[in-house]
Structures are given as C-alpha cells and as structure tokens.
Amino acid sequence: MEALKQSVQYVKGVGPKRAMRLNKLGIKTLQDVLYYFPRDYETWQGIKKVRDAVSGEEASFVVTFDGRANNQKPRKGLTLTTWRCRDETGYIWCVWFNQPYRARLYSNAKTYFVRGKVVAKYGMLQLHNPIVEEYLPSVHDVHKILPVYPLTEGISQKDLRNITASVLKRVEGRLHDEFPASVRKMFGLVEKNYALRHIHFPQTVQSLKAARRRLVFEELFYIKMALSVIRQKNHMEQRGLVFEWDQFRLDKFIYDLPFQLTNAQKRVVDEVLQDLKSGRVMNRLIQGDVGSGKTVIAAVGMYCAALSGYQSAMMAPTEILARQHFNSLKGLFENTDVKVECLVGGLKNAEKEQIKARLASGDIDMLIGTHAVIQDEVIFKKLGLVVTDEQHRFGVRQRAALKEKGQSPHMMVMSATPIPRTLALMLYGDLDVSIIDELPPGRKPVKTYHVPPSMKSRVLDFVKRQVAEGRQAYMVCPLVEESDAIDSQSAVELFESLRNGELANLRLGLLHGRMKPQEKERTMEAFAAGQVDVLISTTVIEVGVNVPNATLMVIENAERFGLAQLHQLRGRVGRGEHQAYCILIADAKTREVYERMKIMTKTNDGFEIAEKDLKLRGPGDFLGVKQHGLPEFKIVNLVRDMEILKEVDVAVNRILQDMDNPAYKALLEYTTDKFNKQLAEITLN
Ligand code: ADP
Ligand code: MG
C-alpha cells in the first residue's frame, strides 16, 4: 500500500520537528509506525468508585474538582499542588509534584477522568501525579490495555499512542495481507489488519496474544524464507566447481590417518565429497561438539581440492588456532606432495610477500590463516575451497567477502558452538547442515567439579598430582572484564604468584593476548611438546587448542563465564586416552550461579548446555545476533518463540515445494522485497 511509505511527518500532530525525533527511534514512514511495537502494556481496569480505591494501586476515577487548587512550597525546590475531587461515593485528593500549572487547568463545571497511583495518607486518599482528561464515556468507560513504547527525548508515551492510533485509523482495513487465508488457517494466524490493531491497542489479553503470535510468525517467516530461497538457489545453480580427484590417493590418505574415522565422520566426509563433485557450490555447515573431530573432515576436503588441482584456504578465529591447524595439517600431509602454508599477523613483511607471490602463482596448495586471509589483498591462482573454523566468530558478510576471492569456491563452515537444532536451521538457513553426533571411541567424559574459592589449595594439590602422573594442566584465570589488557594482567599475576608459591616446583607457562605472536607460539609449542606442566592462560585458549596429554582444566571465577564458553574451555581436555577433569572454582553466591555450575557438572553434552545457556542468558548474549549478519528482531524472542519457529519451518518448506501456487505470489514478492538488500549482501559471489 502506497500510503505506508509516506513520511511520518505528515501524520496529524507530528510535523518536521517531531519527525526528526521519531527518526531517532527508527520511525520514518507510516509503515515504521505500525511496526514500532510496544515493549509492554498497561492495563486499565475500568473506572472505580472512590469508595473502592485501594492504596498502592493504579486506578481510574470519574470525578469533579471541588473549589480551588492549593499550591504549597513545603521546601525549596518542591511545589505541591493539591486539589480535592469527588464522585458520589467520596473524596480523593489529586497531588502533583512540581506541576503548579495544574491549578489553572481544570474547571469546576466539568467532569474529569483521572488516573494515577492511589496513596492513603493522613487519613485521606490521594492520587499521585494523576493524568487528567475530560471525561468521555466512549473513551474512558472501558477496560483497556494500553501500549507502552520505548521512548526518546521529546516524544511522550501519549504522543506515540496518538500517532499510532491515527496511523491505524488511516490505513486500517485496507492493508493487504501477504499471508493468504489458506496459510493463516493452516497455522492459526490472525489477519494482518487485526494483528496490527491488537498489538498496539489490544481489546483483550487473548487478542493481544493472537496478534503477537501472528507478528512473530511473520517476522521469523521472512528471514527463514529469504535464507531458504538463497539455499535453494545455491542448490539449483550448476556453476559450482566440479572436483575430479584420484580416489585411490584419497582413500590411501584416509587409510593412513593415525586413527579410523568414526561412522559420523565417514558420513560427513561422504556428504562433503558428494557436494564437491555435484556441480553445485557447496555451502555446508559442519556441526559437532568439541573434540568430535572436525579438523580431519576439513583436511579430507582440502586434500580433495588439491588432488583436483585447486587451492584451498582455511580461516581460524585466532592465530594460535591457525598455527595449530597449520601444524596438524602439515603432519597429516607429510607423506604427500601437498604444500601447506600459514599466513598470520606475526610474519615478517618479506615472508608475507613471498607467501602471497607463491599463492598467486599457484605454488601453494593450502593456506591456513586468520582474518588476514580475507583482509589482505591475497590473491589465489585457483581457489576451490574455503573452510572457516569455529564459525560463530565469522558472520554471513565475512563469509561472503571470502567467497569473492575465488570464482565461487566451495564453502565449508565448521562450528563447535552447539546451537539448538531449530536455531541452527534458522541462523544457517542458507547452509546445508552436517552433524557429527559421535565422539571418537575411548573418550571418557570429562569429570567436572564445582568447588568454592576456599578450596583453592586442594585444587593446586590436585594439579600437582596430575603432573606427577605425567599429565599437564591448564589454569584459566579470572575474566575481569571484556578487556584484553586487564585479563592479560590478571594472568600475569596468577602466574607470578603460583611460580613463587605453591607451584614453584613445576614448569609453568604463561599465555595471554598481549604477548607477541612468536612468544605465544613458543609457549604453545612448549606446552604441546610436554615441556610445560601447567599453562596459565586467559581465554585465548578457548577454542580449538588440542593437546591430548593435558587432562586438567582449572577455571577460576567460573561464574563470570557463560556456559557455552565453559564448555568450550572444558573441551580443551579429554582429548586423549587418560581420564580428564575440569574444576570450576566459583563462588556460588546466587542461585543462578549455582544452577549454572550444576549444569556443567551434570552433563558433557554441548547441545544440552547450549539450550540451557540460551534459556538462562537470552538470545542476545548467546548469539550476538548482529554478528551473524541477521537483522535484529522487532518482536521475536528466540527463547520464548522457539515453538513458533518450528511452525515457520513447516510453513516455509510447504511453500517452497509449491512456489508456483498463485496464493503465495504476494508472500514471495514481499520476502524478496523486504530482504533485497540482505539477499544482495549474502549472495555476493
Ligand atoms: P574438534 O571437532 O573439536 O575440532 P579436533 O578435530 O580438534 O576436534 O579433534 C580432536 C582430537 O581428536 C584430535 O586430537 C584428533 O586427532 C582426534 N580425532 C579426530 N578424529 C578421531 C577419530 N576418528 N578417532 C580418534 N581420534 C580422533
Ligand atoms: Mg576444532
């Protein structure tokens, strides 16, 4: 509807000045007004008699004012305006603070609707800071649920209510509903005009619920639909690189691995290989809990690329991890003629230039790196596959940027953030998903304990015992705040105090974000080689680090970490044959901390933990939605609305299978329209 695109400036009572203020709230057009949803509601329980007023309650009365108002200045800076009013059952005093003009506003001849907080004081009933409106039975004589909007300076609650009401009045009944009646019926959705009316001015609690459900459905639907369309498009495009490789050599590589692939790994390898020869561009997310063995899947894919004459790149979120991948891939490809290189920030310029030159000439088969790989002007001769590890750190946009580097290379995304499945389908709706739901054999679950800080010296005894048995330990120090500098400082302090104190006889290592890349690398190498017994570190070791002989993870101030993060940290141990332990030192001052620690000690299942974490922390923190390149939700609450998300999945699939159906035309057009920009960004290739 054209009118919806009109500027809000022309709504009655708005004008250029208010329009500017509304812009600050993201409201530019009439459409924006309709989709500026209340953050809460206020319930008006209809009009009460003064006789029935209850102290402490918000209540409404219909009254007349008696005599004149009384202005007092009980102390400096305070003006009290009191005015007695009455209905046929009794008196109540309106009291305003610092609003002396009230005394001039009302007439004794009129009847008023007053509403405010009832306070019983000095044997009389008062109404504090009431709103006063001339009484109109049609307006006031009703039970009402009123919207409460997020505000900005110069725009009052009343302004927004009026603006919304006037826009609704103007367009109501004429809004076209993109959802055809058949779809609405199938999923129990109310019609659009109704939904928008009742989300702002609900008649009843039920109508509000119905309106909300419809709008949540709608919001999820468009995102899910847009992502699914991208995915379908990717599937239909036949311009993916077709890899052709020597199966014998690939089989030999897999056979020569130091271990046998698990069934889950074999299945996922098959899925990947299918993609690589299919003629479509692979866009695959590999999900697997920490330690499920995702790296080797990447290695197989990358070897496959090399055997087919293509280069491949792998991006990791940290340098430590990039180097580690580099080392393990170098090991795996030792007996092949594959050339692997690592491009990270710490290299000398000359070294970087040399690597770049060799990449451009096609001399390097595999490049491992961090963001540098997409930031620098790195040119590949024949890029065929891009792997991103620990994808939750890379957004949709970054993936797209990387994709631009090659023709349209295959993409493989590895994520160890176990995301509840429904949510994964939503967030990664443009990707195919493979799940490694099995850990390599012989892994014993990490035994996890929660202890109070007072037991620290016993924890240190345990560290010593593990070391005496030939094992190694990590100690993660308190996360002070989101500051690398301060965290690093606290790691240094812990290191110093242990070195000069209880762990003086052990070989200690220190790792934090402020160290030079070479120092980090040296420390990590020493730890991996068993020359360091205890590695004291900040969360820089959070993801991916793999030292199988390390069996103990001690986390100080564990209450400061999110569950997903604790699970990641714990995932650093339990990677070898020995029993591993995780000790969470946390002061369980609150019930919530206690609950969180209990979840950690009870389960090793990343998916279960993720689901609980999502519930405890809410989706904002959990996902960093912005990072994913998804729009922020206007009304959806991913925790509460998980059930609706499932229905949206069903709806989207049904519609995708029947896209030529004219009933869905408006819906599809609207989807494309709404997400045109995002689509363009996401499909940069
Ligand atoms: P993640 O999925 O957390 O990235 P990694 O790929 O780092 O896990 O693998 C964790 C450890 O398990 C590594 O030491 C790796 O060599 C080992 N591993 C991987 N697959 C298997 C397997 N099928 N059998 C035994 N060990 C394996
Ligand atoms: Mg990994």
JSON list of N, CA, C and O in Angstrom, two decimals, residues 100-126:
[
{"chain": "A", "resi": 100, "resn": "PRO", "atom": "N", "xyz": [2.86, 23.21, 39.18]},
{"chain": "A", "resi": 100, "resn": "PRO", "atom": "CA", "xyz": [1.91, 24.22, 39.70]},
{"chain": "A", "resi": 100, "resn": "PRO", "atom": "C", "xyz": [0.86, 24.65, 38.68]},
{"chain": "A", "resi": 100, "resn": "PRO", "atom": "O", "xyz": [-0.24, 25.06, 39.06]},
{"chain": "A", "resi": 101, "resn": "TYR", "atom": "N", "xyz": [1.21, 24.53, 37.39]},
{"chain": "A", "resi": 101, "resn": "TYR", "atom": "CA", "xyz": [0.25, 24.96, 36.34]},
{"chain": "A", "resi": 101, "resn": "TYR", "atom": "C", "xyz": [-1.03, 24.15, 36.39]},
{"chain": "A", "resi": 101, "resn": "TYR", "atom": "O", "xyz": [-2.06, 24.55, 35.87]},
{"chain": "A", "resi": 102, "resn": "ARG", "atom": "N", "xyz": [-0.98, 22.99, 37.02]},
{"chain": "A", "resi": 102, "resn": "ARG", "atom": "CA", "xyz": [-2.19, 22.16, 37.12]},
{"chain": "A", "resi": 102, "resn": "ARG", "atom": "C", "xyz": [-3.35, 22.94, 37.74]},
{"chain": "A", "resi": 102, "resn": "ARG", "atom": "O", "xyz": [-4.51, 22.73, 37.42]},
{"chain": "A", "resi": 103, "resn": "ALA", "atom": "N", "xyz": [-2.98, 23.84, 38.65]},
{"chain": "A", "resi": 103, "resn": "ALA", "atom": "CA", "xyz": [-4.00, 24.59, 39.38]},
{"chain": "A", "resi": 103, "resn": "ALA", "atom": "C", "xyz": [-4.86, 25.44, 38.46]},
{"chain": "A", "resi": 103, "resn": "ALA", "atom": "O", "xyz": [-5.96, 25.84, 38.82]},
{"chain": "A", "resi": 104, "resn": "ARG", "atom": "N", "xyz": [-4.35, 25.71, 37.26]},
{"chain": "A", "resi": 104, "resn": "ARG", "atom": "CA", "xyz": [-5.11, 26.56, 36.33]},
{"chain": "A", "resi": 104, "resn": "ARG", "atom": "C", "xyz": [-5.86, 25.76, 35.28]},
{"chain": "A", "resi": 104, "resn": "ARG", "atom": "O", "xyz": [-6.60, 26.32, 34.50]},
{"chain": "A", "resi": 105, "resn": "LEU", "atom": "N", "xyz": [-5.63, 24.46, 35.25]},
{"chain": "A", "resi": 105, "resn": "LEU", "atom": "CA", "xyz": [-6.08, 23.72, 34.07]},
{"chain": "A", "resi": 105, "resn": "LEU", "atom": "C", "xyz": [-7.54, 23.28, 34.09]},
{"chain": "A", "resi": 105, "resn": "LEU", "atom": "O", "xyz": [-8.15, 23.12, 33.06]},
{"chain": "A", "resi": 106, "resn": "TYR", "atom": "N", "xyz": [-8.09, 23.04, 35.28]},
{"chain": "A", "resi": 106, "resn": "TYR", "atom": "CA", "xyz": [-9.38, 22.35, 35.30]},
{"chain": "A", "resi": 106, "resn": "TYR", "atom": "C", "xyz": [-10.49, 23.23, 35.85]},
{"chain": "A", "resi": 106, "resn": "TYR", "atom": "O", "xyz": [-10.27, 24.13, 36.66]},
{"chain": "A", "resi": 107, "resn": "SER", "atom": "N", "xyz": [-11.70, 22.91, 35.37]},
{"chain": "A", "resi": 107, "resn": "SER", "atom": "CA", "xyz": [-12.84, 23.75, 35.74]},
{"chain": "A", "resi": 107, "resn": "SER", "atom": "C", "xyz": [-13.75, 22.97, 36.69]},
{"chain": "A", "resi": 107, "resn": "SER", "atom": "O", "xyz": [-13.81, 21.74, 36.67]},
{"chain": "A", "resi": 108, "resn": "ASN", "atom": "N", "xyz": [-14.48, 23.70, 37.54]},
{"chain": "A", "resi": 108, "resn": "ASN", "atom": "CA", "xyz": [-15.39, 23.04, 38.46]},
{"chain": "A", "resi": 108, "resn": "ASN", "atom": "C", "xyz": [-16.65, 22.55, 37.77]},
{"chain": "A", "resi": 108, "resn": "ASN", "atom": "O", "xyz": [-17.41, 21.76, 38.31]},
{"chain": "A", "resi": 109, "resn": "ALA", "atom": "N", "xyz": [-16.83, 23.01, 36.53]},
{"chain": "A", "resi": 109, "resn": "ALA", "atom": "CA", "xyz": [-18.09, 22.71, 35.87]},
{"chain": "A", "resi": 109, "resn": "ALA", "atom": "C", "xyz": [-18.06, 21.41, 35.07]},
{"chain": "A", "resi": 109, "resn": "ALA", "atom": "O", "xyz": [-19.08, 20.92, 34.63]},
{"chain": "A", "resi": 110, "resn": "LYS", "atom": "N", "xyz": [-16.85, 20.86, 34.89]},
{"chain": "A", "resi": 110, "resn": "LYS", "atom": "CA", "xyz": [-16.74, 19.69, 34.02]},
{"chain": "A", "resi": 110, "resn": "LYS", "atom": "C", "xyz": [-16.49, 18.42, 34.81]},
{"chain": "A", "resi": 110, "resn": "LYS", "atom": "O", "xyz": [-16.06, 18.44, 35.95]},
{"chain": "A", "resi": 111, "resn": "THR", "atom": "N", "xyz": [-16.73, 17.31, 34.14]},
{"chain": "A", "resi": 111, "resn": "THR", "atom": "CA", "xyz": [-16.44, 16.01, 34.73]},
{"chain": "A", "resi": 111, "resn": "THR", "atom": "C", "xyz": [-15.14, 15.50, 34.12]},
{"chain": "A", "resi": 111, "resn": "THR", "atom": "O", "xyz": [-14.94, 15.59, 32.91]},
{"chain": "A", "resi": 112, "resn": "TYR", "atom": "N", "xyz": [-14.27, 14.95, 34.98]},
{"chain": "A", "resi": 112, "resn": "TYR", "atom": "CA", "xyz": [-12.95, 14.52, 34.50]},
{"chain": "A", "resi": 112, "resn": "TYR", "atom": "C", "xyz": [-12.70, 13.04, 34.79]},
{"chain": "A", "resi": 112, "resn": "TYR", "atom": "O", "xyz": [-13.20, 12.48, 35.77]},
{"chain": "A", "resi": 113, "resn": "PHE", "atom": "N", "xyz": [-11.91, 12.50, 33.90]},
{"chain": "A", "resi": 113, "resn": "PHE", "atom": "CA", "xyz": [-11.37, 11.17, 34.10]},
{"chain": "A", "resi": 113, "resn": "PHE", "atom": "C", "xyz": [-9.99, 11.37, 34.72]},
{"chain": "A", "resi": 113, "resn": "PHE", "atom": "O", "xyz": [-9.17, 12.10, 34.16]},
{"chain": "A", "resi": 114, "resn": "VAL", "atom": "N", "xyz": [-9.74, 10.79, 35.89]},
{"chain": "A", "resi": 114, "resn": "VAL", "atom": "CA", "xyz": [-8.40, 10.91, 36.49]},
{"chain": "A", "resi": 114, "resn": "VAL", "atom": "C", "xyz": [-7.82, 9.51, 36.72]},
{"chain": "A", "resi": 114, "resn": "VAL", "atom": "O", "xyz": [-8.55, 8.56, 36.99]},
{"chain": "A", "resi": 115, "resn": "ARG", "atom": "N", "xyz": [-6.52, 9.43, 36.56]},
{"chain": "A", "resi": 115, "resn": "ARG", "atom": "CA", "xyz": [-5.88, 8.13, 36.76]},
{"chain": "A", "resi": 115, "resn": "ARG", "atom": "C", "xyz": [-4.49, 8.33, 37.34]},
{"chain": "A", "resi": 115, "resn": "ARG", "atom": "O", "xyz": [-3.71, 9.17, 36.89]},
{"chain": "A", "resi": 116, "resn": "GLY", "atom": "N", "xyz": [-4.20, 7.55, 38.38]},
{"chain": "A", "resi": 116, "resn": "GLY", "atom": "CA", "xyz": [-2.89, 7.66, 38.99]},
{"chain": "A", "resi": 116, "resn": "GLY", "atom": "C", "xyz": [-2.75, 6.63, 40.08]},
{"chain": "A", "resi": 116, "resn": "GLY", "atom": "O", "xyz": [-3.58, 5.73, 40.23]},
{"chain": "A", "resi": 117, "resn": "LYS", "atom": "N", "xyz": [-1.67, 6.80, 40.87]},
{"chain": "A", "resi": 117, "resn": "LYS", "atom": "CA", "xyz": [-1.43, 5.84, 41.93]},
{"chain": "A", "resi": 117, "resn": "LYS", "atom": "C", "xyz": [-2.12, 6.30, 43.21]},
{"chain": "A", "resi": 117, "resn": "LYS", "atom": "O", "xyz": [-1.93, 7.43, 43.65]},
{"chain": "A", "resi": 118, "resn": "VAL", "atom": "N", "xyz": [-2.93, 5.41, 43.78]},
{"chain": "A", "resi": 118, "resn": "VAL", "atom": "CA", "xyz": [-3.67, 5.74, 44.99]},
{"chain": "A", "resi": 118, "resn": "VAL", "atom": "C", "xyz": [-2.75, 5.59, 46.20]},
{"chain": "A", "resi": 118, "resn": "VAL", "atom": "O", "xyz": [-2.04, 4.59, 46.33]},
{"chain": "A", "resi": 119, "resn": "VAL", "atom": "N", "xyz": [-2.74, 6.62, 47.05]},
{"chain": "A", "resi": 119, "resn": "VAL", "atom": "CA", "xyz": [-1.94, 6.56, 48.27]},
{"chain": "A", "resi": 119, "resn": "VAL", "atom": "C", "xyz": [-2.82, 7.00, 49.43]},
{"chain": "A", "resi": 119, "resn": "VAL", "atom": "O", "xyz": [-3.47, 8.04, 49.36]},
{"chain": "A", "resi": 120, "resn": "ALA", "atom": "N", "xyz": [-2.89, 6.17, 50.48]},
{"chain": "A", "resi": 120, "resn": "ALA", "atom": "CA", "xyz": [-3.66, 6.57, 51.66]},
{"chain": "A", "resi": 120, "resn": "ALA", "atom": "C", "xyz": [-2.70, 7.23, 52.63]},
{"chain": "A", "resi": 120, "resn": "ALA", "atom": "O", "xyz": [-1.69, 6.65, 53.02]},
{"chain": "A", "resi": 121, "resn": "LYS", "atom": "N", "xyz": [-2.97, 8.53, 52.97]},
{"chain": "A", "resi": 121, "resn": "LYS", "atom": "CA", "xyz": [-2.02, 9.28, 53.79]},
{"chain": "A", "resi": 121, "resn": "LYS", "atom": "C", "xyz": [-2.79, 10.24, 54.68]},
{"chain": "A", "resi": 121, "resn": "LYS", "atom": "O", "xyz": [-3.72, 10.89, 54.22]},
{"chain": "A", "resi": 122, "resn": "TYR", "atom": "N", "xyz": [-2.39, 10.36, 55.93]},
{"chain": "A", "resi": 122, "resn": "TYR", "atom": "CA", "xyz": [-3.05, 11.26, 56.88]},
{"chain": "A", "resi": 122, "resn": "TYR", "atom": "C", "xyz": [-4.56, 11.06, 56.87]},
{"chain": "A", "resi": 122, "resn": "TYR", "atom": "O", "xyz": [-5.32, 12.02, 56.86]},
{"chain": "A", "resi": 123, "resn": "GLY", "atom": "N", "xyz": [-5.00, 9.84, 56.76]},
{"chain": "A", "resi": 123, "resn": "GLY", "atom": "CA", "xyz": [-6.44, 9.57, 56.80]},
{"chain": "A", "resi": 123, "resn": "GLY", "atom": "C", "xyz": [-7.18, 10.02, 55.57]},
{"chain": "A", "resi": 123, "resn": "GLY", "atom": "O", "xyz": [-8.41, 10.06, 55.55]},
{"chain": "A", "resi": 124, "resn": "MET", "atom": "N", "xyz": [-6.42, 10.41, 54.53]},
{"chain": "A", "resi": 124, "resn": "MET", "atom": "CA", "xyz": [-7.16, 10.72, 53.30]},
{"chain": "A", "resi": 124, "resn": "MET", "atom": "C", "xyz": [-6.57, 9.97, 52.12]},
{"chain": "A", "resi": 124, "resn": "MET", "atom": "O", "xyz": [-5.44, 9.49, 52.14]},
{"chain": "A", "resi": 125, "resn": "LEU", "atom": "N", "xyz": [-7.41, 9.89, 51.08]},
{"chain": "A", "resi": 125, "resn": "LEU", "atom": "CA", "xyz": [-6.97, 9.21, 49.88]},
{"chain": "A", "resi": 125, "resn": "LEU", "atom": "C", "xyz": [-6.35, 10.22, 48.93]},
{"chain": "A", "resi": 125, "resn": "LEU", "atom": "O", "xyz": [-6.95, 11.27, 48.68]},
{"chain": "A", "resi": 126, "resn": "GLN", "atom": "N", "xyz": [-5.18, 9.89, 48.44]},
{"chain": "A", "resi": 126, "resn": "GLN", "atom": "CA", "xyz": [-4.54, 10.78, 47.47]},
{"chain": "A", "resi": 126, "resn": "GLN", "atom": "C", "xyz": [-4.31, 10.04, 46.16]},
{"chain": "A", "resi": 126, "resn": "GLN", "atom": "O", "xyz": [-4.22, 8.81, 46.13]}
]
